[in-house]
Coordinates of C-alpha atoms in Angstrom, one line a residue:
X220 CA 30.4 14.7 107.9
X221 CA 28.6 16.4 104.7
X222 CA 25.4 14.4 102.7
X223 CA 26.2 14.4 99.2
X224 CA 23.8 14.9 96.2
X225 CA 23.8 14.5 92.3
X226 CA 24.4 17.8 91.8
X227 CA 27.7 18.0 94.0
X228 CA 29.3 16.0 91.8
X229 CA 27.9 17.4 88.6
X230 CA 26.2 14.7 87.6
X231 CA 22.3 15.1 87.0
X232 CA 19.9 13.3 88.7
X233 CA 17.4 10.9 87.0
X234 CA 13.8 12.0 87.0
X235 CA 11.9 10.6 89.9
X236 CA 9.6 8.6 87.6
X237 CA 13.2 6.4 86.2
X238 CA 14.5 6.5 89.2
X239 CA 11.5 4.4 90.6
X240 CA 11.8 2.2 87.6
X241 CA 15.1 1.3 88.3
X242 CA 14.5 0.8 92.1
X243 CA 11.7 -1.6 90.8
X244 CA 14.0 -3.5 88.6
X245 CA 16.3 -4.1 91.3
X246 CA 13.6 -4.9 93.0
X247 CA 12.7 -7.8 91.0
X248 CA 16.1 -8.8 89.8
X249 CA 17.2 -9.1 93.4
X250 CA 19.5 -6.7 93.4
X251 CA 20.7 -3.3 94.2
X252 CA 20.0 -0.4 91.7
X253 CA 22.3 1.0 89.3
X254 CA 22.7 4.1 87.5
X255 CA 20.6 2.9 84.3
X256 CA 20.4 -0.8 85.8
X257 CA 22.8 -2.5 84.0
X258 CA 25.3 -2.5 86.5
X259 CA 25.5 -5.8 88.3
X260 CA 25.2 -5.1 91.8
X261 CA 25.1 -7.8 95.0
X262 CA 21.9 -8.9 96.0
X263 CA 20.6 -6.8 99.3
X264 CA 19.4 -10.3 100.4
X265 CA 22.8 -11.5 101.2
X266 CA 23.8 -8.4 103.5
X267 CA 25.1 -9.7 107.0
X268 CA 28.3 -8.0 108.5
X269 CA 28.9 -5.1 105.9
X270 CA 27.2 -1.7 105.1
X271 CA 26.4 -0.7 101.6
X272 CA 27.7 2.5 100.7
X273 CA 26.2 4.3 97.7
X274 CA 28.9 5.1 95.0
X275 CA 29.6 8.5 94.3
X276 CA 30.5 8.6 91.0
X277 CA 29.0 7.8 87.3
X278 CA 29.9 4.2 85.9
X279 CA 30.5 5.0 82.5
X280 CA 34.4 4.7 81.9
X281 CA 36.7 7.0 81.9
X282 CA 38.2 5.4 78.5
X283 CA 36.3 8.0 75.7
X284 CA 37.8 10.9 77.6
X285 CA 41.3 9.2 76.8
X286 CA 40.6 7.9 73.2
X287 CA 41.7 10.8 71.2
X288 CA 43.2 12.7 73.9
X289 CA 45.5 11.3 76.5
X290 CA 46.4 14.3 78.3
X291 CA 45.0 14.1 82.1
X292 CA 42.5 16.2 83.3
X293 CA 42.6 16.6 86.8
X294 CA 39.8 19.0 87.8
X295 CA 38.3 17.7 90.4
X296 CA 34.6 18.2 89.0
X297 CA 35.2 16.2 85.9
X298 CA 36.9 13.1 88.4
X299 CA 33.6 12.8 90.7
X300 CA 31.8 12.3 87.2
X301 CA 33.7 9.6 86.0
X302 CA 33.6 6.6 88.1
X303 CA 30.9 5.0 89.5
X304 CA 27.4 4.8 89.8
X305 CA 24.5 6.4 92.0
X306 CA 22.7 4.2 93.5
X307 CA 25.5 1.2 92.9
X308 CA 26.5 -0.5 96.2
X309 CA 30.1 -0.4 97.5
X310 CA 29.8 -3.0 100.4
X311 CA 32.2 -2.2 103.4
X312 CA 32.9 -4.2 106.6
X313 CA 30.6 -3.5 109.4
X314 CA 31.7 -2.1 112.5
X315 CA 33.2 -2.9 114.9
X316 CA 36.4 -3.6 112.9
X317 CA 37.9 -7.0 113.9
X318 CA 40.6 -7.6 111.3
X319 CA 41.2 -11.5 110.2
X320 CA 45.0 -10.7 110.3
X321 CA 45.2 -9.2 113.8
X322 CA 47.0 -10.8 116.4
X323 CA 45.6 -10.7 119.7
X324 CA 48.0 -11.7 123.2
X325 CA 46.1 -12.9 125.6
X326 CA 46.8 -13.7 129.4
X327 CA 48.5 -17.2 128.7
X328 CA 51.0 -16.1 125.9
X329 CA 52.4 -13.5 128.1
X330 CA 49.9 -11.9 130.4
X331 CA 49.6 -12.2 134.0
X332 CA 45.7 -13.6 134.5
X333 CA 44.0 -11.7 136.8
X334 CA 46.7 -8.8 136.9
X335 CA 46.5 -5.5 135.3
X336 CA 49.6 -4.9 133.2
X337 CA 52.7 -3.5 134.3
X338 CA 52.9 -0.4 133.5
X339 CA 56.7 1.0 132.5
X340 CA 57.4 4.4 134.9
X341 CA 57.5 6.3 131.8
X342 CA 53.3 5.4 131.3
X343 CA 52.9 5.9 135.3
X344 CA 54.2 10.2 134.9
X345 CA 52.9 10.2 131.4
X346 CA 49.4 9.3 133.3
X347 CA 49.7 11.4 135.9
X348 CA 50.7 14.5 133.8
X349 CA 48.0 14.1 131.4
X350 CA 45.7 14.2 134.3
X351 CA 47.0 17.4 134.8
X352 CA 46.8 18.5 131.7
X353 CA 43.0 18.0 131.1
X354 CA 42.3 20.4 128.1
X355 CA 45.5 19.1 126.3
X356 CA 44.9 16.2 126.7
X357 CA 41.0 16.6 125.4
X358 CA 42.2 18.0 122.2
X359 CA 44.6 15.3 121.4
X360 CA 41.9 13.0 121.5
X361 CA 39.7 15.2 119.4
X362 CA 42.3 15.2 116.2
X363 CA 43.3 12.5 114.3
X364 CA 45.8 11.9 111.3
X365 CA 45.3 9.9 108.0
X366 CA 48.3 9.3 106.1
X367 CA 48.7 8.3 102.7
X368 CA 52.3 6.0 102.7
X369 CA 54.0 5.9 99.3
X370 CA 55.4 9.5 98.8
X371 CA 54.3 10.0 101.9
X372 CA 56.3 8.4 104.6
X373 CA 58.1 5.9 102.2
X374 CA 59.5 5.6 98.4
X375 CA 59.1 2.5 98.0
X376 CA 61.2 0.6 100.6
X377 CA 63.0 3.3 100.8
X378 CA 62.2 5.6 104.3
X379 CA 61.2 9.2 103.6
X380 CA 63.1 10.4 107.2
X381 CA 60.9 12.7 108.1
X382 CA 58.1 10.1 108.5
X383 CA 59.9 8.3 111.3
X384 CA 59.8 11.5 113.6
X385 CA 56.0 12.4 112.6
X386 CA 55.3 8.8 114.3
X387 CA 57.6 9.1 116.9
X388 CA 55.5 12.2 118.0
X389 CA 52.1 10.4 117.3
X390 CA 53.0 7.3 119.2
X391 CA 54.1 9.6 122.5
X392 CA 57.4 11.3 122.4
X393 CA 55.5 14.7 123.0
X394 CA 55.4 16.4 126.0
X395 CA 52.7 14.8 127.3
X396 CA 53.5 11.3 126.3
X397 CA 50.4 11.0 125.1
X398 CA 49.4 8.8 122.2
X399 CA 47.7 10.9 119.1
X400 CA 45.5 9.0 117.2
X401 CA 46.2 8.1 113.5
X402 CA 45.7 5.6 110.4
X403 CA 47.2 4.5 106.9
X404 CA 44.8 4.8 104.2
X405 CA 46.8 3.2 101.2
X406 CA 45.9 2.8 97.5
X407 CA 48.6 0.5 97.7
X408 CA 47.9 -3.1 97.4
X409 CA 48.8 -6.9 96.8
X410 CA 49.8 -8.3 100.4
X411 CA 48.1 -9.4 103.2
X412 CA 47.6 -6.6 106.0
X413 CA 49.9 -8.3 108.4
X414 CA 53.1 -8.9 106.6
X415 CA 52.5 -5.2 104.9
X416 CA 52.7 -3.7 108.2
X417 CA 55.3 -5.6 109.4
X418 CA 57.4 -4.4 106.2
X419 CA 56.4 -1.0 107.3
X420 CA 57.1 -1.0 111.0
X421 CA 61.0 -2.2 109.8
X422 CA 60.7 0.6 107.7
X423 CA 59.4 3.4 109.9
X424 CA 61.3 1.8 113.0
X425 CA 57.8 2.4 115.1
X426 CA 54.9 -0.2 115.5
X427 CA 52.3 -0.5 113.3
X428 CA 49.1 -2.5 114.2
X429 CA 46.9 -4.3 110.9
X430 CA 44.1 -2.0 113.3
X431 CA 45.3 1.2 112.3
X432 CA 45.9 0.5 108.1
X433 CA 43.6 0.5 105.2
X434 CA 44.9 -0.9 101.8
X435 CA 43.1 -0.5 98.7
X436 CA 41.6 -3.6 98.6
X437 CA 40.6 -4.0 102.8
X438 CA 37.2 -2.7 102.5
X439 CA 36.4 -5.7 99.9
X440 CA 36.3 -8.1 102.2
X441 CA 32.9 -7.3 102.7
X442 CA 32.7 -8.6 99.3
X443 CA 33.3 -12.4 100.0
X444 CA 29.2 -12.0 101.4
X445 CA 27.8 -11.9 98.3
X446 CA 30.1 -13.9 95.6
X447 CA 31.0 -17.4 95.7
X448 CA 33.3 -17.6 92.9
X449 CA 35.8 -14.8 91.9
X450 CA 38.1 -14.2 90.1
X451 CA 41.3 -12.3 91.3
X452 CA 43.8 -10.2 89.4
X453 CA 47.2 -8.6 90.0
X454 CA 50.1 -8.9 92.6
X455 CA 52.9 -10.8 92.8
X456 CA 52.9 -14.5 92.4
X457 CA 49.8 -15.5 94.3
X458 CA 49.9 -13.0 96.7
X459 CA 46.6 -11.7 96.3
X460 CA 44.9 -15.0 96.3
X461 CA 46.2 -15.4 99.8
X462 CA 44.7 -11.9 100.5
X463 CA 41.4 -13.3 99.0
X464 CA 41.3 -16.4 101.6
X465 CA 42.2 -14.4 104.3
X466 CA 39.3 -11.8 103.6
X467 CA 36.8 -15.2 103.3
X468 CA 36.4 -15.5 99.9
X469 CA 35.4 -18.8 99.5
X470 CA 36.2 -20.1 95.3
X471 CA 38.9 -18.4 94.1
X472 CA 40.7 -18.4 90.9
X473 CA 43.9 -16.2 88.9
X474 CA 44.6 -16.3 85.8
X475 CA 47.3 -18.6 86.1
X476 CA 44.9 -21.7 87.0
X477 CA 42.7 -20.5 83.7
X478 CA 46.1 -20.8 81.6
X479 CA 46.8 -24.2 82.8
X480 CA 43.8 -25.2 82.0
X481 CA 43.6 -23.6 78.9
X482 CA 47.5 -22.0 77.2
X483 CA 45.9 -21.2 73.8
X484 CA 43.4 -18.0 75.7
X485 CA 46.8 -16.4 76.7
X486 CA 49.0 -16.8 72.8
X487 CA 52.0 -14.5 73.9
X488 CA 52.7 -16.1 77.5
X489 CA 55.6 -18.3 78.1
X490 CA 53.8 -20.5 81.1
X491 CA 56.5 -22.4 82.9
X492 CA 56.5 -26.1 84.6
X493 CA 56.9 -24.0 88.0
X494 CA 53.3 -22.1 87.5
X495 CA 51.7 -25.2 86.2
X496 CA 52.7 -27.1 88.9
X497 CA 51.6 -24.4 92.0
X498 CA 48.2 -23.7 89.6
X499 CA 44.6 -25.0 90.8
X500 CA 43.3 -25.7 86.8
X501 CA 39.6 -27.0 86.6
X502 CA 37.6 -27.1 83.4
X503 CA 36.0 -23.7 83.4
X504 CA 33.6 -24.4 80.8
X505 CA 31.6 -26.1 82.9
X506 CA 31.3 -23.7 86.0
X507 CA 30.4 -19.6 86.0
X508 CA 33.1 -17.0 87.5
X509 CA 30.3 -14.7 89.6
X510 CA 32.2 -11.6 89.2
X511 CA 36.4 -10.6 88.4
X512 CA 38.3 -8.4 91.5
X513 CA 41.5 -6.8 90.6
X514 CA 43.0 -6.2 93.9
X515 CA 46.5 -5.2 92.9
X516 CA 48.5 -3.6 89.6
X517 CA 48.7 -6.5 87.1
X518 CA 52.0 -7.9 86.4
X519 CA 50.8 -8.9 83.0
X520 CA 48.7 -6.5 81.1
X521 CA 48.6 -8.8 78.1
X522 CA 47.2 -11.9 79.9
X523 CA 45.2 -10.2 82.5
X524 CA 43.4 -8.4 79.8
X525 CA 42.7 -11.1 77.5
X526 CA 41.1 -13.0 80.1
X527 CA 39.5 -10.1 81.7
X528 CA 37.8 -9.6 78.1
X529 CA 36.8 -13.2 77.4
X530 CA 35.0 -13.1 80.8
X531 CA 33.3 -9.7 80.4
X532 CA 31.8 -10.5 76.6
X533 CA 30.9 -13.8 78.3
X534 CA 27.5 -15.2 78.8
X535 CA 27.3 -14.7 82.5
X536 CA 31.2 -15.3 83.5
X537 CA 31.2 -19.1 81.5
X538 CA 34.3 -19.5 79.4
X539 CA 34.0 -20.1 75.9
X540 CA 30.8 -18.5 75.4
X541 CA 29.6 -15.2 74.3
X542 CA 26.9 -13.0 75.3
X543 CA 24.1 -12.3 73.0
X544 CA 23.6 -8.8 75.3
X545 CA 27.0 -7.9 76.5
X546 CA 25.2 -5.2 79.0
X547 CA 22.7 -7.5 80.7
X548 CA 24.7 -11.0 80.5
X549 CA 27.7 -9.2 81.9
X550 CA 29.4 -10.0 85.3
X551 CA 30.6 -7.1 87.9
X552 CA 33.4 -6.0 88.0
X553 CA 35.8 -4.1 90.9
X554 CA 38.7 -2.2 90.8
X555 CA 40.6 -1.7 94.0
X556 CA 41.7 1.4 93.5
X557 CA 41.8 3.8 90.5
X558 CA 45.2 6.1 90.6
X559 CA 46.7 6.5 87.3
X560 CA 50.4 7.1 88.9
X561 CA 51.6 6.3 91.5
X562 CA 55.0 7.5 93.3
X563 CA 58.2 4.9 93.6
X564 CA 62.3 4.8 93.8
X565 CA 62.0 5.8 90.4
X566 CA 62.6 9.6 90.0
X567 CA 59.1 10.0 88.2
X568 CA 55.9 8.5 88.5
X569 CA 54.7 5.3 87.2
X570 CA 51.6 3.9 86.0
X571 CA 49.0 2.1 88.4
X572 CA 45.8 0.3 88.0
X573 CA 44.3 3.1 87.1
X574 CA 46.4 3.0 83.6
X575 CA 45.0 -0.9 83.4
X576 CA 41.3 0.2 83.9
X577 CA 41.3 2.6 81.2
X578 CA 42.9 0.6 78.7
X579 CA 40.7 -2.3 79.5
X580 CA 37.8 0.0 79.1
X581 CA 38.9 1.4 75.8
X582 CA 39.5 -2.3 74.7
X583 CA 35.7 -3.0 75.6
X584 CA 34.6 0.1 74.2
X585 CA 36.4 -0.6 70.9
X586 CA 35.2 -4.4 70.6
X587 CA 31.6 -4.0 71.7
X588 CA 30.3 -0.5 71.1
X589 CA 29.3 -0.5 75.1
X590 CA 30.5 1.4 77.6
X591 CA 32.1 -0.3 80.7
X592 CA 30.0 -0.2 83.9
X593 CA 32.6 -1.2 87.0
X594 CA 33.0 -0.4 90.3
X595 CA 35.9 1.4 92.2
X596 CA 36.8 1.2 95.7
X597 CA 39.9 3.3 96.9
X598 CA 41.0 7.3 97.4
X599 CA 38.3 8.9 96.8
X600 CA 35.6 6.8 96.6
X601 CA 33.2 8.1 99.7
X602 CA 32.8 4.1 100.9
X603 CA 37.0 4.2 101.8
X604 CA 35.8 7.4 103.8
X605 CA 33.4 5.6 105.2
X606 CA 35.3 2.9 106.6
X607 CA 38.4 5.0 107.5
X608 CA 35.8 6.8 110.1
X609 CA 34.8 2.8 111.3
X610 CA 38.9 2.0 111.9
X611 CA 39.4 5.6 113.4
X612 CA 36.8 5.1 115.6
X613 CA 38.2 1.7 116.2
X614 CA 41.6 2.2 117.3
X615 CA 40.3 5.5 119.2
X616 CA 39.0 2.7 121.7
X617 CA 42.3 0.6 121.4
X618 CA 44.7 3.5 122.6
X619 CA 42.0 5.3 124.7
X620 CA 39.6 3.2 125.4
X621 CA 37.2 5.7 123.9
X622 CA 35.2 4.4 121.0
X623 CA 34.2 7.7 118.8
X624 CA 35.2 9.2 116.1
X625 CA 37.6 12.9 116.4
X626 CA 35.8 15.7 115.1
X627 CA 39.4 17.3 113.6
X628 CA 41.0 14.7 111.4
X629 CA 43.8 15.5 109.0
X630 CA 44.5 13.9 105.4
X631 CA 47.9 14.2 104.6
X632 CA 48.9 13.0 101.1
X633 CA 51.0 13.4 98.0
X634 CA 48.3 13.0 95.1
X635 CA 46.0 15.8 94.8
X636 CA 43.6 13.5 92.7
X637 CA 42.7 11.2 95.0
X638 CA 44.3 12.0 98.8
X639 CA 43.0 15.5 98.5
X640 CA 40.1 15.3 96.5
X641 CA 38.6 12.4 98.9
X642 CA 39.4 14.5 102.0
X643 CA 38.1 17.7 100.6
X644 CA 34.7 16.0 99.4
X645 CA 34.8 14.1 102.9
X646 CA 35.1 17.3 104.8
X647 CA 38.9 16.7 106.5
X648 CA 41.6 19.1 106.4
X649 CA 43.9 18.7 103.9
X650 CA 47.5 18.5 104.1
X651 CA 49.4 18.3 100.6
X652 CA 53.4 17.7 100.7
X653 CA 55.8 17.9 98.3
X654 CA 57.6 14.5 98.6
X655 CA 55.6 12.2 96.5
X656 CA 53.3 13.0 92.9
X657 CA 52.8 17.1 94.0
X658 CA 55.8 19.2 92.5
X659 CA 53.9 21.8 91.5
X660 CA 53.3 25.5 93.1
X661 CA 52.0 26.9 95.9
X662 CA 49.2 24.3 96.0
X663 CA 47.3 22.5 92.9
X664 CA 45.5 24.5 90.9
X665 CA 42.5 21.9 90.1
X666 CA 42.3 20.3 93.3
X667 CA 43.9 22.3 96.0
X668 CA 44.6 21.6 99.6
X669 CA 42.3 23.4 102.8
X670 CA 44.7 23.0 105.2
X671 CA 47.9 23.6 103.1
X672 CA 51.1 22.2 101.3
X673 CA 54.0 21.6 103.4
X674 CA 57.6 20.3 102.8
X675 CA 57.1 17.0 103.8
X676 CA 54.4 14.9 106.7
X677 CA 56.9 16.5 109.7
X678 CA 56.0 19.6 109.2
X679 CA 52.3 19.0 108.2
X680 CA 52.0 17.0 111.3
X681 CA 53.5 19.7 113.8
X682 CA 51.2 22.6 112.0
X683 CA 48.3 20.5 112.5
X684 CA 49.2 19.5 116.6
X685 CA 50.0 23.1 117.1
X686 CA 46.8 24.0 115.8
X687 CA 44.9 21.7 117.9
X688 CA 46.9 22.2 121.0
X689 CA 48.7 25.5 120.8
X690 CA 52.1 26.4 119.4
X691 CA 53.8 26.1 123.4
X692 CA 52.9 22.3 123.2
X693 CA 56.1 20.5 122.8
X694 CA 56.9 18.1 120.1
X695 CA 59.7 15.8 122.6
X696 CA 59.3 13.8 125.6
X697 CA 60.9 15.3 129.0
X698 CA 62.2 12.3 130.9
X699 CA 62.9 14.4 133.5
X700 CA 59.4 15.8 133.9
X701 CA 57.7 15.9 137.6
X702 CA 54.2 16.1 137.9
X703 CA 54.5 16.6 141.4
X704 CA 56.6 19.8 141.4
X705 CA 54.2 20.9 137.9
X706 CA 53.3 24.5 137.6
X707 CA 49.9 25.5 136.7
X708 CA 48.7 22.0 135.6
X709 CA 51.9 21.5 133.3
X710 CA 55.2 19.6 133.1
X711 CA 58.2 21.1 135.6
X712 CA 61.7 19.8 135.9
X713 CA 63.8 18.7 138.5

């Protein structure tokens, strides 16, 4: 995979002489540097089971670019200067990838102990003919796919149709029945792994494990290592708080407790005797909020943002209290993701947390005179890269019992500013389809696909296979293929 620099993302380095400063600063503060150390960063000292990834994009917001002029620019240039900061730490989980919300079958719930499994006849020829098959067989373990979902292979709950046959083939109804390998790399968000695949797999009518999928908010996990009291924004109800314990995150509060503890901080919400009554109020006054996650899109900008405010002008996270030095007195914040559309059942797309971030940093810009330093994780930050190569690698050893990572993996997505710009800047191919954000022309003009745009993920998926393993390899399962009577190291027929 390609080493990245300052200058591929045109953003100029700091001389050597500040950039030593800063390391010592972080040094002494305890913590990781930041791109002019203000940036509060976890502490190197509480590293266990995650790797620190280096962000790969400024941390000044993106809200000036938007102040007098809301019209997106998509270039692809201008994006990878306009997020985070170099040097600023994006924690990921360590390998090897063990997810909390896996379920693992062992011998007793079904198993036969001390028995290998039985295998259905349909595995026993698929076996033998991919021993026949060597080089086939070789390449299909050398490519992988990585699919974006929404406007990818769903609209919503609604299934895109062409998605089911793309992981038909994938999952073995090719002609060698063998299993190519793949993953979900969401921006999505606000559900645990487990039930979100299980929504899928109903969807998609094929299996999908919490092994093979990436949300937007899975790699921070690794965050629950270095903060002991968040708090956690967006989703539905208190969705995302589940997420939170389930990721090991061990204090955590939404706004909902803060407005039962305190009404007046939110003026225009109605707060019903049904929130009050399943809220976990405290007296925040008296305890400090380490740093503020927003997982999901919030449900209510109003609130959200208030309290996202009071916290950020705060001395150190403590309600009602204001910082004397908003930069230095400020706690970190994390965006999950940071699309500013995002594709639904609705015929155009709406606004995601991306919208949210930028209006929170305009508010912050506007009431302090400071830019907003923050943190996001998501398509196409490099650390979401990172750790799709980690669950590749991962489920390469689940299906094949091979743990490494395929040299030819695929990106197919629908939103040129963050499915193709991460894969481009990544150094995957590229696939970009029309059945999601893209409408445009023959490809996008600021941030084009490598590999190409294609009707929808069935046809991306076949160009790619064909690629990889020649256009006579056949897209459908023979049931009456005979390895016995094969011809040539291929599958006959009866």
């Amino acid at each position: 995979m390609p080493t990245y620099d300052d200058s591929d993302f045109g953003v100029n380095a700091a001389p050597a002489q500040q950039q030593q400063q800063e390391q010592a600063v972080g040094s002494a503060g305890g913590r990781s540097g930041s791109y002019g150390g203000s940036l509060s960063i976890p502490s190197d000292a509480h590293r266990g089971s995650a790797i620190e990834v280096p962000a790969t994009r400024s941390s000044i917001s993106d809200a000036s670019h938007y102040m007098h002029n809301l019209s997106i620019s998509p270039a692809a240039k201008e994006r990878r200067g306009s997020r985070n900061s170099f040097g600023a730490s994006l924690p990921i989980p360590r390998s090897k990838r063990q997810s909390r919300l896996s379920s693992v079958v062992t011998a007793e719930e079904g198993g036969r102990p001390g028995m290998p499994p039985i295998a259905p006849s349909r595995d026993i020829i698929a076996a033998q003919l991919q021993d026949l098959a060597g080089e086939k067989v070789k390449a299909a373990k050398n490519m992988s796919f990585v699919f974006d979902i929404d406007g990818v292979l769903v609209h919503g709950d609604r299934l895109i149709p062409e998605g089911r046959r793309a992981l038909q083939i994938l999952n073995g109804d090719n002609e060698l029945g063998i299993k190519i390998p793949h993953i979900f790399l969401t921006n999505g968000s606000g559900k645990p792994e487990q039930p979100r695949c299980d929504q899928l797999s109903k969807i998609l009518g094929v299996p999908i494990s919490t092994e093979q999928f990436i949300q937007s908010h899975t790699p921070m996990q690794a965050l629950s290592e270095y903060y002991n009291t968040v708090l956690v924004v967006g989703g539905e109800g208190y969705k995302c708080r589940e997420v939170a314990e389930l990721y090991g995150f061990k204090d955590i509060v939404v706004p909902n407790d803060i407005i039962a503890w305190d009404e007046t901080i939110a003026p225009f919400r109605k707060f019903t005797a049904e929130e009050r009554a399943t809220s976990r109020p405290r007296d925040f006054s008296r305890m400090n909020i380490d740093a503020i996650l927003v997982f999901s899109d919030s449900r209510d900008f109003a609130t959200d943002l208030q309290i996202i405010m009071d916290l950020l002008q705060s001395e150190n996270g403590r309600f009602g209290t204001r910082a004397k030095d908003p930069v230095s007195q400020r706690i970190p914040i994390y965006f999950s993701q940071g699309d500013l559309l995002c594709p639904s059942e609705h015929p155009y797309p709406r606004m995601s947390q991306g919208a949210f971030r930028i209006g929170l940093e305009a508010m912050y810009k506007a009431l302090t005179g400071e830019d907003l330093e923050r943190v996001v994780y998501g398509k196409p930050e490099l650390a979401t890269y990172k750790y799709a190569d980690e669950v590749i690698t991962n489920w390469m050893n689940v299906i094949h019992n091979e743990e490494k990572l395929p040299e030819h993996i695929y990106m197919v997505g629908d939103n040129p500013a963050s499915d193709i710009v991460g894969g481009n800047s990544y150094g995957w191919n590229t696939c970009l389809v029309r059945t999601g954000v893209f409408q445009g022309g023959e490809n996008d003009e600021e941030n084009p696909a490598n590999f190409g745009v294609f009707r929808n993920v069935l046809e991306a998926v076949k160009t790619a296979i064909s690629k990889e393993l020649g256009k006579d390899f056949k897209f459908e399962w023979n049931e009456k293929a005979n390895p016995v009577n094969a011809a040539h190291g291929v599958s006959a027929v009866e």
